[in-house]
Short mmCIF file of C-alpha atoms in Angstrom, two decimals:
data_model
loop_
_atom_site.label_atom_id
_atom_site.label_comp_id
_atom_site.label_asym_id
_atom_site.label_seq_id
_atom_site.Cartn_x
_atom_site.Cartn_y
_atom_site.Cartn_z
CA UNK A 1 -87.36 30.25 -40.95
CA UNK A 2 -90.39 32.65 -40.60
CA UNK A 3 -92.57 32.68 -43.29
CA UNK A 4 -91.20 35.44 -45.62
CA UNK A 5 -87.22 33.36 -45.14
CA UNK A 6 -89.53 29.87 -46.54
CA UNK A 7 -91.81 31.54 -49.28
CA UNK A 8 -88.17 33.24 -50.59
CA UNK A 9 -86.44 29.83 -50.23
CA UNK A 10 -88.91 29.02 -52.59
CA UNK A 11 -89.11 31.21 -55.18
CA UNK A 12 -85.39 30.75 -55.54
CA UNK A 13 -85.37 27.24 -55.28
CA UNK A 14 -88.15 27.17 -57.78
CA UNK A 15 -86.47 30.43 -60.20
CA UNK A 16 -83.77 28.07 -60.37
CA UNK A 17 -81.52 28.31 -64.11
CA UNK A 18 -80.25 24.96 -63.46
CA UNK A 19 -82.67 21.19 -62.61
CA UNK A 20 -82.21 21.15 -58.59
CA UNK A 21 -82.34 18.16 -56.44
CA UNK A 22 -83.28 17.43 -52.66
CA UNK A 23 -81.77 14.18 -51.04
CA UNK A 24 -81.92 13.34 -48.22
CA UNK A 25 -78.94 12.54 -46.79
CA UNK A 26 -79.83 9.17 -45.34
CA UNK A 27 -76.77 6.95 -46.91
CA UNK A 28 -77.14 4.34 -48.57
CA UNK A 29 -80.71 5.54 -49.87
CA UNK A 30 -80.66 9.52 -50.52
CA UNK A 31 -84.61 9.74 -50.09
CA UNK A 32 -85.59 12.28 -52.78
CA UNK A 33 -87.79 15.24 -50.89
CA UNK A 34 -87.97 17.75 -53.85
CA UNK A 35 -87.54 19.16 -56.72
CA UNK A 36 -87.63 22.29 -58.20
CA UNK A 37 -89.97 23.38 -61.62
CA UNK A 38 -87.17 23.07 -64.44
CA UNK A 39 -86.39 19.68 -63.30
CA UNK A 40 -89.79 18.34 -63.70
CA UNK A 41 -90.06 19.89 -66.80
CA UNK A 42 -86.88 18.16 -67.88
CA UNK A 43 -87.38 14.70 -66.34
CA UNK A 44 -88.51 11.87 -67.97
CA UNK A 45 -89.69 10.10 -64.79
CA UNK A 46 -93.16 11.90 -63.47
CA UNK A 47 -92.69 14.01 -60.10
CA UNK A 48 -94.75 11.30 -57.75
CA UNK A 49 -92.74 8.23 -58.46
CA UNK A 50 -89.58 10.57 -57.59
CA UNK A 51 -90.34 12.58 -54.70
CA UNK A 52 -90.47 10.23 -51.28
CA UNK A 53 -88.69 7.49 -52.98
CA UNK A 54 -84.77 6.58 -52.84
CA UNK A 55 -82.61 8.47 -55.55
CA UNK A 56 -81.45 5.34 -56.86
CA UNK A 57 -84.00 2.98 -56.77
CA UNK A 58 -85.69 5.73 -59.26
CA UNK A 59 -83.04 6.25 -61.99
CA UNK A 60 -81.09 2.40 -62.57
CA UNK A 61 -78.35 1.09 -64.36
CA UNK A 62 -79.35 -0.19 -67.48
CA UNK A 63 -76.02 -1.54 -68.92
CA UNK A 64 -72.55 -2.18 -67.01
CA UNK A 65 -71.18 1.68 -68.60
CA UNK A 66 -74.21 3.37 -66.57
CA UNK A 67 -73.64 1.56 -63.40
CA UNK A 68 -69.85 2.92 -63.55
CA UNK A 69 -71.76 6.27 -63.79
CA UNK A 70 -74.24 5.56 -61.51
CA UNK A 71 -72.18 4.67 -58.68
CA UNK A 72 -69.63 7.40 -59.59
CA UNK A 73 -72.50 9.58 -57.84
CA UNK A 74 -73.30 7.63 -55.46
CA UNK A 75 -69.88 7.81 -53.98
CA UNK A 76 -69.77 11.70 -54.85
CA UNK A 77 -72.78 11.82 -52.60
CA UNK A 78 -71.34 9.51 -49.75
CA UNK A 79 -68.49 11.95 -50.43
CA UNK A 80 -70.34 15.11 -49.39
CA UNK A 81 -72.19 13.74 -46.28
CA UNK A 82 -68.53 11.83 -45.03
CA UNK A 83 -66.90 15.33 -45.12
CA UNK A 84 -69.70 17.89 -44.95
CA UNK A 85 -68.62 19.64 -48.04
CA UNK A 86 -69.82 20.20 -51.70
CA UNK A 87 -68.40 17.76 -54.01
CA UNK A 88 -68.04 19.09 -58.42
CA UNK A 89 -67.96 15.68 -59.43
CA UNK A 90 -66.37 14.66 -63.19
CA UNK A 91 -68.54 14.77 -66.15
CA UNK A 92 -71.00 11.69 -65.88
CA UNK A 93 -71.31 10.11 -69.68
CA UNK A 94 -74.62 8.49 -70.55
CA UNK A 95 -75.81 6.09 -73.61
CA UNK A 96 -79.34 5.92 -73.32
CA UNK A 97 -80.69 2.69 -75.18
CA UNK A 98 -82.82 2.96 -77.94
CA UNK A 99 -86.09 2.77 -77.69
CA UNK A 100 -89.28 2.75 -80.56
CA UNK A 101 -86.35 1.96 -83.49
CA UNK A 102 -84.85 5.56 -82.20
CA UNK A 103 -81.35 4.99 -81.90
CA UNK A 104 -79.14 5.63 -78.60
CA UNK A 105 -78.57 8.84 -77.13
CA UNK A 106 -75.13 9.97 -75.48
CA UNK A 107 -75.68 12.38 -73.01
CA UNK A 108 -72.68 14.25 -70.64
CA UNK A 109 -73.83 15.81 -67.24
CA UNK A 110 -72.45 18.25 -64.77
CA UNK A 111 -73.60 17.41 -61.25
CA UNK A 112 -73.10 19.68 -58.02
CA UNK A 113 -73.51 18.04 -54.77
CA UNK A 114 -73.87 21.02 -51.91
CA UNK A 115 -74.53 19.56 -47.79
CA UNK A 116 -77.89 21.57 -46.33
CA UNK A 117 -77.54 21.71 -42.54
CA UNK A 118 -79.95 22.64 -40.13
CA UNK A 119 -79.38 25.85 -37.28
CA UNK A 120 -77.62 22.91 -35.18
CA UNK A 121 -74.77 22.59 -37.94
CA UNK A 122 -75.97 18.48 -38.70
CA UNK A 123 -76.71 17.52 -41.97
CA UNK A 124 -79.72 16.86 -43.41
CA UNK A 125 -80.22 17.16 -46.89
CA UNK A 126 -77.49 16.85 -50.22
CA UNK A 127 -78.62 19.53 -52.82
CA UNK A 128 -77.88 17.79 -56.40
CA UNK A 129 -77.27 20.84 -59.24
CA UNK A 130 -77.83 19.03 -62.31
CA UNK A 131 -76.65 20.86 -65.40
CA UNK A 132 -76.59 19.06 -69.08
CA UNK A 133 -74.21 19.81 -71.14
CA UNK A 134 -74.69 17.65 -73.70
CA UNK A 135 -73.99 20.46 -76.45
CA UNK A 136 -71.01 21.81 -75.08
CA UNK A 137 -69.55 18.23 -75.23
CA UNK A 138 -71.02 17.50 -78.68
CA UNK A 139 -69.07 21.35 -79.60
CA UNK A 140 -65.73 20.36 -77.94
CA UNK A 141 -65.96 16.59 -80.09
CA UNK A 142 -66.64 18.69 -83.33
CA UNK A 143 -64.05 21.55 -82.10
CA UNK A 144 -61.31 17.80 -81.83
CA UNK A 145 -63.00 15.99 -84.61
CA UNK A 146 -62.40 19.61 -87.32
CA UNK A 147 -58.53 20.17 -85.92
CA UNK A 148 -57.91 16.87 -87.06
CA UNK A 149 -59.16 17.31 -89.60
CA UNK A 150 -57.29 20.66 -90.17
CA UNK A 151 -54.52 18.10 -88.91
CA UNK A 152 -54.41 15.92 -91.78
CA UNK A 153 -55.30 18.62 -94.48
CA UNK A 154 -52.30 19.93 -93.74
CA UNK A 155 -50.52 16.82 -93.24
CA UNK A 156 -51.58 16.17 -97.28
CA UNK A 157 -50.77 20.12 -97.99
CA UNK A 158 -47.16 19.41 -96.63
CA UNK A 159 -47.39 15.62 -98.77
CA UNK A 160 -48.54 17.91 -102.08
CA UNK A 161 -45.95 20.59 -101.42
CA UNK A 162 -42.91 17.65 -101.40
CA UNK A 163 -44.31 16.31 -104.50
CA UNK A 164 -44.30 19.81 -106.35
CA UNK A 165 -40.72 19.91 -106.51
CA UNK A 166 -41.10 16.55 -108.38
CA UNK A 167 -42.07 16.56 -111.79
CA UNK A 168 -44.74 18.66 -113.68
CA UNK A 169 -46.90 15.85 -113.66
CA UNK A 170 -47.06 14.89 -109.94
CA UNK A 171 -47.43 19.44 -110.23
CA UNK A 172 -50.92 18.53 -111.63
CA UNK A 173 -51.97 16.04 -109.97
CA UNK A 174 -51.33 18.09 -106.48
CA UNK A 175 -53.32 21.09 -107.69
CA UNK A 176 -56.25 18.27 -109.04
CA UNK A 177 -55.81 17.02 -104.86
CA UNK A 178 -55.86 20.87 -103.66
CA UNK A 179 -58.84 21.56 -105.86
CA UNK A 180 -60.55 18.21 -103.48
CA UNK A 181 -59.56 19.73 -100.81
CA UNK A 182 -60.75 22.98 -101.08
CA UNK A 183 -63.74 21.29 -101.97
CA UNK A 184 -64.43 19.53 -98.85
CA UNK A 185 -63.20 23.13 -96.82
CA UNK A 186 -65.96 24.14 -98.76
CA UNK A 187 -68.41 21.82 -97.83
CA UNK A 188 -67.26 21.77 -94.14
CA UNK A 189 -67.46 25.73 -94.18
CA UNK A 190 -70.93 25.43 -94.83
CA UNK A 191 -71.58 22.89 -92.54
CA UNK A 192 -70.30 24.82 -90.47
CA UNK A 193 -72.79 27.64 -91.09
CA UNK A 194 -75.54 25.54 -90.75
CA UNK A 195 -74.40 24.39 -87.41
CA UNK A 196 -74.23 28.05 -86.39
CA UNK A 197 -78.13 28.65 -87.97
CA UNK A 198 -79.26 25.81 -85.84
CA UNK A 199 -77.48 27.00 -82.07
CA UNK A 200 -78.59 30.15 -83.54
CA UNK A 201 -82.26 28.68 -83.81
CA UNK A 202 -81.84 26.94 -80.49
CA UNK A 203 -80.62 30.07 -78.71
CA UNK A 204 -83.78 31.45 -80.36
CA UNK A 205 -86.49 29.07 -79.34
CA UNK A 206 -84.72 28.25 -75.75
CA UNK A 207 -85.69 32.66 -74.65
CA UNK A 208 -88.72 31.51 -75.99
CA UNK A 209 -89.37 29.03 -73.60
CA UNK A 210 -87.88 30.86 -70.46
CA UNK A 211 -90.36 33.88 -71.32
CA UNK A 212 -93.01 31.08 -71.09
CA UNK A 213 -91.36 29.73 -68.02
CA UNK A 214 -92.13 33.72 -66.64
CA UNK A 215 -95.23 33.86 -68.05
CA UNK A 216 -96.76 30.23 -66.21
CA UNK A 217 -95.97 32.35 -63.07
CA UNK A 218 -98.60 33.97 -60.95
CA UNK A 219 -96.91 36.59 -59.90
CA UNK A 220 -95.73 39.85 -61.72
CA UNK A 221 -92.34 39.15 -62.81
CA UNK A 222 -89.90 41.54 -65.55
CA UNK A 223 -86.34 40.86 -66.69
CA UNK A 224 -83.53 43.97 -67.18
CA UNK A 225 -79.83 43.85 -68.29
CA UNK A 226 -77.65 46.26 -66.33
CA UNK A 227 -78.31 49.18 -67.29
CA UNK A 228 -80.90 48.50 -65.95
CA UNK A 229 -83.68 48.77 -68.62
CA UNK A 230 -86.67 46.39 -68.45
CA UNK A 231 -86.61 43.84 -71.84
CA UNK A 232 -89.32 41.20 -70.21
CA UNK A 233 -92.54 42.20 -68.64
CA UNK A 234 -94.49 39.00 -67.87
CA UNK A 235 -98.05 38.89 -68.79
CA UNK A 236 -99.51 39.11 -65.54
CA UNK A 237 -97.80 42.73 -65.18
CA UNK A 238 -100.18 43.64 -68.43
CA UNK A 239 -103.02 41.57 -66.51
CA UNK A 240 -102.75 43.52 -63.71
CA UNK A 241 -101.85 47.24 -64.40
CA UNK A 242 -104.58 46.97 -67.45
CA UNK A 243 -101.37 48.93 -69.29
CA UNK A 244 -101.01 47.82 -72.71
CA UNK A 245 -97.26 47.24 -74.39
CA UNK A 246 -97.24 50.02 -76.10
CA UNK A 247 -98.00 52.51 -72.42
CA UNK A 248 -95.70 50.37 -69.98
CA UNK A 249 -92.78 51.42 -73.34
CA UNK A 250 -93.83 55.22 -72.98
CA UNK A 251 -94.74 54.98 -68.63
CA UNK A 252 -93.64 51.89 -67.38
CA UNK A 253 -93.32 51.66 -63.27
CA UNK A 254 -93.45 55.17 -62.76
CA UNK A 255 -97.26 54.92 -63.29
CA UNK A 256 -97.83 51.84 -61.64
CA UNK A 257 -95.93 52.68 -58.13
CA UNK A 258 -97.28 54.84 -56.04
CA UNK A 259 -96.05 58.26 -55.74
CA UNK A 260 -94.93 57.98 -51.81
CA UNK A 261 -93.21 54.92 -52.69
CA UNK A 262 -91.61 55.90 -55.91
CA UNK A 263 -88.09 57.70 -54.56
CA UNK A 264 -87.42 54.35 -51.90
CA UNK A 265 -88.45 52.25 -54.68
CA UNK A 266 -85.61 53.48 -57.29
CA UNK A 267 -82.70 54.48 -54.51
CA UNK A 268 -83.58 50.49 -53.42
CA UNK A 269 -83.38 49.03 -56.73
CA UNK A 270 -80.42 50.84 -58.02
CA UNK A 271 -78.24 49.84 -54.29
CA UNK A 272 -79.35 45.78 -55.10
CA UNK A 273 -78.47 46.20 -58.71
CA UNK A 274 -75.11 47.94 -57.72
CA UNK A 275 -74.54 45.20 -55.11
CA UNK A 276 -74.82 42.16 -57.22
CA UNK A 277 -76.67 40.47 -54.26
CA UNK A 278 -80.46 39.60 -54.95
CA UNK A 279 -82.70 42.00 -52.60
CA UNK A 280 -86.62 42.79 -51.96
CA UNK A 281 -88.53 45.24 -50.28
CA UNK A 282 -92.50 46.47 -50.40
CA UNK A 283 -94.27 49.11 -52.37
CA UNK A 284 -97.71 49.89 -53.55
CA UNK A 285 -98.55 49.40 -57.12
CA UNK A 286 -101.97 49.88 -58.57
CA UNK A 287 -103.54 47.69 -60.97
CA UNK A 288 -106.01 47.97 -63.51
CA UNK A 289 -108.96 49.05 -60.76
CA UNK A 290 -107.02 52.25 -60.15
CA UNK A 291 -106.27 50.50 -56.57
CA UNK A 292 -102.95 50.18 -54.60
CA UNK A 293 -102.03 46.82 -53.37
CA UNK A 294 -99.03 46.06 -51.37
CA UNK A 295 -96.16 43.75 -53.46
CA UNK A 296 -92.99 42.42 -52.21
CA UNK A 297 -90.45 42.98 -54.91
CA UNK A 298 -87.90 40.59 -55.13
CA UNK A 299 -84.44 41.21 -57.01
CA UNK A 300 -82.50 37.76 -58.66
CA UNK A 301 -79.03 37.99 -60.51
CA UNK A 302 -78.92 35.93 -63.17
CA UNK A 303 -75.00 35.17 -63.72
CA UNK A 304 -73.27 33.92 -66.90
CA UNK A 305 -70.95 30.47 -67.43
CA UNK A 306 -68.68 33.25 -66.26
CA UNK A 307 -69.84 34.35 -63.16
CA UNK A 308 -70.72 37.97 -64.50
CA UNK A 309 -73.87 39.12 -63.99
CA UNK A 310 -75.90 40.01 -66.77
CA UNK A 311 -79.10 39.61 -66.63
CA UNK A 312 -81.66 40.34 -63.41
CA UNK A 313 -85.13 38.65 -62.86
CA UNK A 314 -87.92 40.38 -60.91
CA UNK A 315 -90.97 39.76 -59.61
CA UNK A 316 -93.61 41.07 -57.55
CA UNK A 317 -96.20 38.70 -55.10
CA UNK A 318 -98.85 40.22 -53.67
CA UNK A 319 -99.11 41.26 -50.25
CA UNK A 320 -101.87 43.38 -49.92
CA UNK A 321 -104.16 40.61 -47.44
CA UNK A 322 -101.44 39.36 -45.84
CA UNK A 323 -100.49 43.36 -44.94
CA UNK A 324 -104.80 43.83 -44.27
CA UNK A 325 -104.67 40.67 -41.84
CA UNK A 326 -101.75 42.16 -40.01
CA UNK A 327 -103.38 45.36 -39.68
CA UNK A 328 -106.55 43.85 -38.40
CA UNK A 329 -104.72 41.80 -35.57
CA UNK A 330 -102.87 45.09 -34.62
CA UNK A 331 -106.76 46.79 -34.43
CA UNK A 332 -108.16 43.99 -32.50
CA UNK A 333 -105.92 44.20 -30.00
CA UNK A 334 -106.23 48.35 -29.34
CA UNK A 335 -110.04 47.21 -29.24
CA UNK A 336 -109.56 44.26 -26.88
CA UNK A 337 -107.52 46.26 -24.95
CA UNK A 338 -110.10 48.55 -24.56
CA UNK A 339 -113.14 46.63 -24.09
CA UNK A 340 -111.60 44.49 -21.39
CA UNK A 341 -110.54 47.48 -19.70
CA UNK A 342 -113.88 49.47 -19.95
CA UNK A 343 -115.56 47.11 -17.76
CA UNK A 344 -112.65 45.98 -15.11
CA UNK A 345 -112.44 50.23 -14.93
CA UNK A 346 -116.35 49.94 -13.88
CA UNK A 347 -115.82 47.58 -11.45
CA UNK A 348 -112.94 48.77 -9.82
CA UNK A 349 -115.63 51.67 -9.68
CA UNK A 350 -117.99 50.10 -7.94
CA UNK A 351 -116.33 47.95 -6.23
CA UNK A 352 -114.07 51.04 -4.25
CA UNK A 353 -117.84 52.32 -3.52
CA UNK A 354 -118.55 49.30 -1.81
CA UNK A 355 -115.56 49.50 0.19
CA UNK A 356 -116.01 52.56 1.59
CA UNK A 357 -119.70 52.30 2.25
CA UNK A 358 -119.05 48.74 4.03
CA UNK A 359 -119.61 50.08 7.16
CA UNK A 360 -122.96 51.80 6.98
CA UNK A 361 -124.41 50.23 3.40
CA UNK A 362 -126.94 52.39 1.75
CA UNK A 363 -129.91 50.50 1.07
CA UNK A 364 -130.82 52.25 -2.17
CA UNK A 365 -127.20 52.79 -2.87
CA UNK A 366 -125.88 49.53 -2.35
CA UNK A 367 -128.22 47.25 -4.65
CA UNK A 368 -127.29 49.44 -7.75
CA UNK A 369 -123.46 48.78 -7.05
CA UNK A 370 -124.45 44.90 -7.04
CA UNK A 371 -125.78 45.32 -10.25
CA UNK A 372 -123.71 47.74 -11.78
CA UNK A 373 -120.73 45.36 -10.46
CA UNK A 374 -122.59 42.42 -11.91
CA UNK A 375 -122.96 43.73 -14.91
CA UNK A 376 -119.19 43.99 -15.52
CA UNK A 377 -118.34 41.06 -14.94
CA UNK A 378 -120.64 39.34 -17.56
CA UNK A 379 -119.29 41.75 -19.87
CA UNK A 380 -115.98 40.52 -19.26
CA UNK A 381 -117.19 37.20 -18.79
CA UNK A 382 -118.85 37.48 -22.53
CA UNK A 383 -115.22 38.69 -23.55
CA UNK A 384 -113.14 36.24 -22.43
CA UNK A 385 -115.38 33.55 -23.57
CA UNK A 386 -115.68 34.44 -27.16
CA UNK A 387 -111.97 34.56 -27.20
CA UNK A 388 -111.83 30.71 -25.88
CA UNK A 389 -114.75 29.87 -28.39
CA UNK A 390 -112.60 31.18 -30.73
CA UNK A 391 -109.42 29.48 -29.63
CA UNK A 392 -111.50 25.98 -29.27
CA UNK A 393 -112.17 26.73 -33.15
CA UNK A 394 -109.43 27.15 -34.58
CA UNK A 395 -107.81 23.66 -32.71
CA UNK A 396 -111.71 21.81 -33.00
CA UNK A 397 -111.31 20.82 -29.95
CA UNK A 398 -115.72 21.65 -29.81
CA UNK A 399 -117.65 18.59 -29.47
CA UNK A 400 -121.03 18.51 -31.25
CA UNK A 401 -123.87 17.64 -28.54
CA UNK A 402 -126.47 16.61 -31.50
CA UNK A 403 -129.72 16.57 -30.25
CA UNK A 404 -133.59 16.21 -32.25
CA UNK A 405 -135.48 19.83 -30.88
CA UNK A 406 -138.56 22.06 -32.75
CA UNK A 407 -136.54 24.43 -33.75
CA UNK A 408 -139.14 26.71 -32.79
CA UNK A 409 -139.22 26.18 -29.22
CA UNK A 410 -135.67 27.43 -29.07
CA UNK A 411 -136.23 30.45 -31.55
CA UNK A 412 -138.82 31.23 -28.72
CA UNK A 413 -136.52 30.92 -26.10
CA UNK A 414 -134.00 33.26 -27.57
CA UNK A 415 -136.37 36.09 -28.38
CA UNK A 416 -138.05 35.62 -24.72
CA UNK A 417 -135.27 38.71 -23.30
CA UNK A 418 -135.97 41.12 -25.82
CA UNK A 419 -140.03 40.28 -25.89
CA UNK A 420 -139.69 41.26 -21.91
CA UNK A 421 -137.86 44.61 -22.47
CA UNK A 422 -140.77 45.45 -24.52
CA UNK A 423 -138.47 47.68 -26.76
CA UNK A 424 -138.80 46.05 -30.38
CA UNK A 425 -141.61 43.00 -31.03
CA UNK A 426 -140.21 39.49 -32.03
CA UNK A 427 -142.18 37.32 -34.85
CA UNK A 428 -141.87 33.65 -35.14
CA UNK A 429 -143.07 32.87 -38.77
CA UNK A 430 -142.89 30.08 -41.30
CA UNK A 431 -142.85 25.87 -40.52
CA UNK A 432 -142.82 26.01 -36.73
CA UNK A 433 -143.30 22.22 -36.15
CA UNK A 434 -140.02 21.50 -38.50
CA UNK A 435 -137.85 19.47 -36.22
CA UNK A 436 -134.07 19.05 -36.45
CA UNK A 437 -130.69 17.09 -34.62
CA UNK A 438 -128.22 19.13 -33.71
CA UNK A 439 -126.13 21.05 -31.08
CA UNK A 440 -129.14 23.03 -29.40
CA UNK A 441 -126.05 24.95 -27.10
CA UNK A 442 -124.36 25.81 -30.26
CA UNK A 443 -127.34 26.71 -32.17
CA UNK A 444 -129.17 28.53 -29.43
CA UNK A 445 -125.69 30.64 -29.54
CA UNK A 446 -125.71 31.97 -32.85
CA UNK A 447 -129.69 32.58 -32.22
CA UNK A 448 -129.05 34.55 -29.42
CA UNK A 449 -125.94 36.19 -31.43
CA UNK A 450 -128.04 36.85 -34.67
CA UNK A 451 -130.61 39.01 -32.58
CA UNK A 452 -128.91 40.87 -30.30
CA UNK A 453 -126.77 41.89 -33.24
CA UNK A 454 -130.07 42.78 -35.09
CA UNK A 455 -130.84 44.48 -31.99
CA UNK A 456 -128.34 46.84 -31.63
CA UNK A 457 -127.62 47.62 -34.87
CA UNK A 458 -131.28 48.27 -35.75
CA UNK A 459 -132.33 50.11 -32.63
CA UNK A 460 -135.37 51.74 -34.37
CA UNK A 461 -136.74 49.03 -35.73
CA UNK A 462 -139.94 48.38 -34.00
CA UNK A 463 -140.49 44.64 -35.47
CA UNK A 464 -137.78 41.45 -35.67
CA UNK A 465 -138.53 38.41 -37.79
CA UNK A 466 -137.61 34.76 -37.53
CA UNK A 467 -138.43 32.89 -40.22
CA UNK A 468 -138.15 28.96 -40.87
CA UNK A 469 -138.41 27.55 -43.89
CA UNK A 470 -137.95 23.89 -45.54
CA UNK A 471 -135.14 23.57 -48.41
CA UNK A 472 -135.26 20.05 -50.15
CA UNK A 473 -132.61 18.46 -46.93
CA UNK A 474 -131.76 21.77 -45.29
CA UNK A 475 -133.71 23.82 -42.81
CA UNK A 476 -133.25 27.80 -43.66
CA UNK A 477 -133.30 30.09 -40.35
CA UNK A 478 -133.22 33.93 -40.90
CA UNK A 479 -132.95 37.01 -38.84
CA UNK A 480 -135.00 39.60 -40.51
CA UNK A 481 -134.86 44.05 -39.25
CA UNK A 482 -135.98 46.87 -40.85
CA UNK A 483 -132.82 48.61 -39.69
CA UNK A 484 -130.56 51.21 -41.94
CA UNK A 485 -129.05 48.02 -43.79
CA UNK A 486 -125.19 47.24 -44.16
CA UNK A 487 -123.26 48.92 -47.35
CA UNK A 488 -122.32 46.06 -50.17
CA UNK A 489 -118.82 47.03 -50.06
CA UNK A 490 -118.61 45.12 -45.98
CA UNK A 491 -121.38 42.19 -47.06
CA UNK A 492 -118.02 39.70 -47.78
CA UNK A 493 -116.45 40.92 -44.50
CA UNK A 494 -119.25 40.56 -41.90
CA UNK A 495 -117.65 36.85 -40.91
CA UNK A 496 -114.74 37.68 -41.07
CA UNK A 497 -112.76 37.50 -37.76
CA UNK A 498 -112.07 40.54 -35.75
CA UNK A 499 -114.03 41.93 -37.92
CA UNK A 500 -116.71 44.91 -36.85
CA UNK A 501 -119.25 47.31 -39.22
CA UNK A 502 -118.34 50.51 -37.69
CA UNK A 503 -120.76 53.28 -39.05
CA UNK A 504 -120.21 57.58 -37.63
CA UNK A 505 -124.50 57.39 -36.41
CA UNK A 506 -123.29 54.30 -33.22
CA UNK A 507 -121.25 52.66 -31.76
CA UNK A 508 -120.99 49.01 -30.61
CA UNK A 509 -119.00 47.32 -28.29
CA UNK A 510 -117.01 44.26 -29.25
CA UNK A 511 -114.85 42.27 -30.08
CA UNK A 512 -115.92 41.27 -33.69
CA UNK A 513 -115.72 37.45 -33.28
CA UNK A 514 -119.59 36.60 -33.03
CA UNK A 515 -120.53 36.46 -36.47
CA UNK A 516 -116.75 34.47 -37.05
CA UNK A 517 -117.88 31.88 -33.76
CA UNK A 518 -121.23 31.43 -35.43
CA UNK A 519 -119.70 30.88 -38.59
CA UNK A 520 -117.73 28.07 -37.38
CA UNK A 521 -120.28 26.35 -35.62
CA UNK A 522 -122.85 26.29 -38.52
CA UNK A 523 -119.59 25.47 -40.64
CA UNK A 524 -119.56 22.03 -37.90
CA UNK A 525 -122.91 20.89 -38.60
CA UNK A 526 -122.43 20.92 -42.29
CA UNK A 527 -124.62 23.98 -42.94
CA UNK A 528 -123.84 27.98 -44.60
CA UNK A 529 -124.37 31.06 -43.25
CA UNK A 530 -124.76 34.75 -44.62
CA UNK A 531 -125.75 38.04 -45.04
CA UNK A 532 -128.23 39.98 -47.93
CA UNK A 533 -128.78 43.20 -47.13
CA UNK A 534 -129.33 46.61 -48.89
CA UNK A 535 -128.69 50.53 -47.67
CA UNK A 536 -132.06 51.63 -46.27
CA UNK A 537 -134.10 48.46 -46.06
CA UNK A 538 -133.03 46.41 -43.56
CA UNK A 539 -130.87 43.05 -42.90
CA UNK A 540 -131.47 39.24 -43.75
CA UNK A 541 -129.41 37.13 -41.61
CA UNK A 542 -129.62 33.31 -42.20
CA UNK A 543 -128.14 29.76 -41.45
CA UNK A 544 -129.16 26.61 -43.11
CA UNK A 545 -129.25 22.98 -41.18
CA UNK A 546 -129.25 19.68 -42.15
CA UNK A 547 -133.05 18.50 -40.99
CA UNK A 548 -133.14 14.63 -38.83
CA UNK A 549 -132.35 11.85 -41.05
#
């Protein structure tokens, strides 16, 4: 199951209108592996006492009657395992024991058990849908009692009519009895009206709870009728869109959906509604900040007790980050192909020229071709090493070989190649005697990357400063240049994998992995890494490491 299917299954599982639990098909234990949100909110047993426990150790009988009901439940689950088919149990009735001075309470439950198989058809789990039908059964009992009462009253009326045929005195008695009966009927009618009023209030409370559940969702959620007309938006809608209730009623989705996505959104939505089946699609939705972000819209029908769709629930999940990462991956593949192709092409050309002059090598041309070949091979090697480092970091395969060393000496070694070229001056300032315990090779890799970046991205900076300072139990190293600086909106992404700062004024080769690898190395040392910059005022890249114990 891919990520999208997994997220959809999870959303549907937790949006179920009934409490649902999933148990392993490991009879006779039936270990509980998952329960949905509605099950958690209605269960009197904490969820941590349910998950991972055998079902019949979590729920145990308290008397002979409850033991019989649990036995029926167990047999139903065993039947589902044996037959590999859904089992709908007869209604189970429980009389909860009295507690804390409260009388015992009777409840009725409709339980449906459905097998869940894996891709090879092997039975793995049982899905138990537990529906509390106590209110329905109580109403049935009340109706039955009312009918019996009505039957009794009819018999009394018949007796009265028979007595009317005898004497006037008996007639007067019958009239009085009739008056009493009418009073009883009036009282019964009042009781029924009160019951209807109470039931209406319960339904209103149920609707409030239902809306509260939608408001608790982290996604945008709404409900529509079958027309379809939106009947409710959760609070996340108003937070994300910035629209008021009045603006939502006036403008609604037309104001939020990207104009290029609007017609497709309308057509797809209508298709889903007309199919009476769940559906999903992607659109761009405008936030309160005016920025459009990609969202995954899921539409789910809700059926009443007659199996008719009379309500639709929709959710909109922000997938903009997923879309951005997908685009980053595609960009990386394109960049990697280009970056690898360039040195390989150069190497191929050099080798072809050397092959042509192998019988009569030129003393001036051959060394240049060899040097160019070495540079091309070194560039390919560097790119491959970056990719391998990322792979090792992801799999935590890099082992740190920590030793004690003077930090300023490492900085000086890293700065020597720059000083030899003579294009820029490198100054080392601060506490040059500080000693740290770290993997010298890995820290050299980090410093070299930061210094090389300063040289590449700030070519006009005459001086690059490497500053060392102690901050409590940590040492902070800063690489400071006086280059063009970095735009503020790009700084939060500098240490992301495959991210490269692009500019119209220059082009720098690379895969966008150097800062990501540096950040992971510092993180494994227990330190932090960051950058500070203002356009036109240069940049400072820094990292911290623990001092020697």
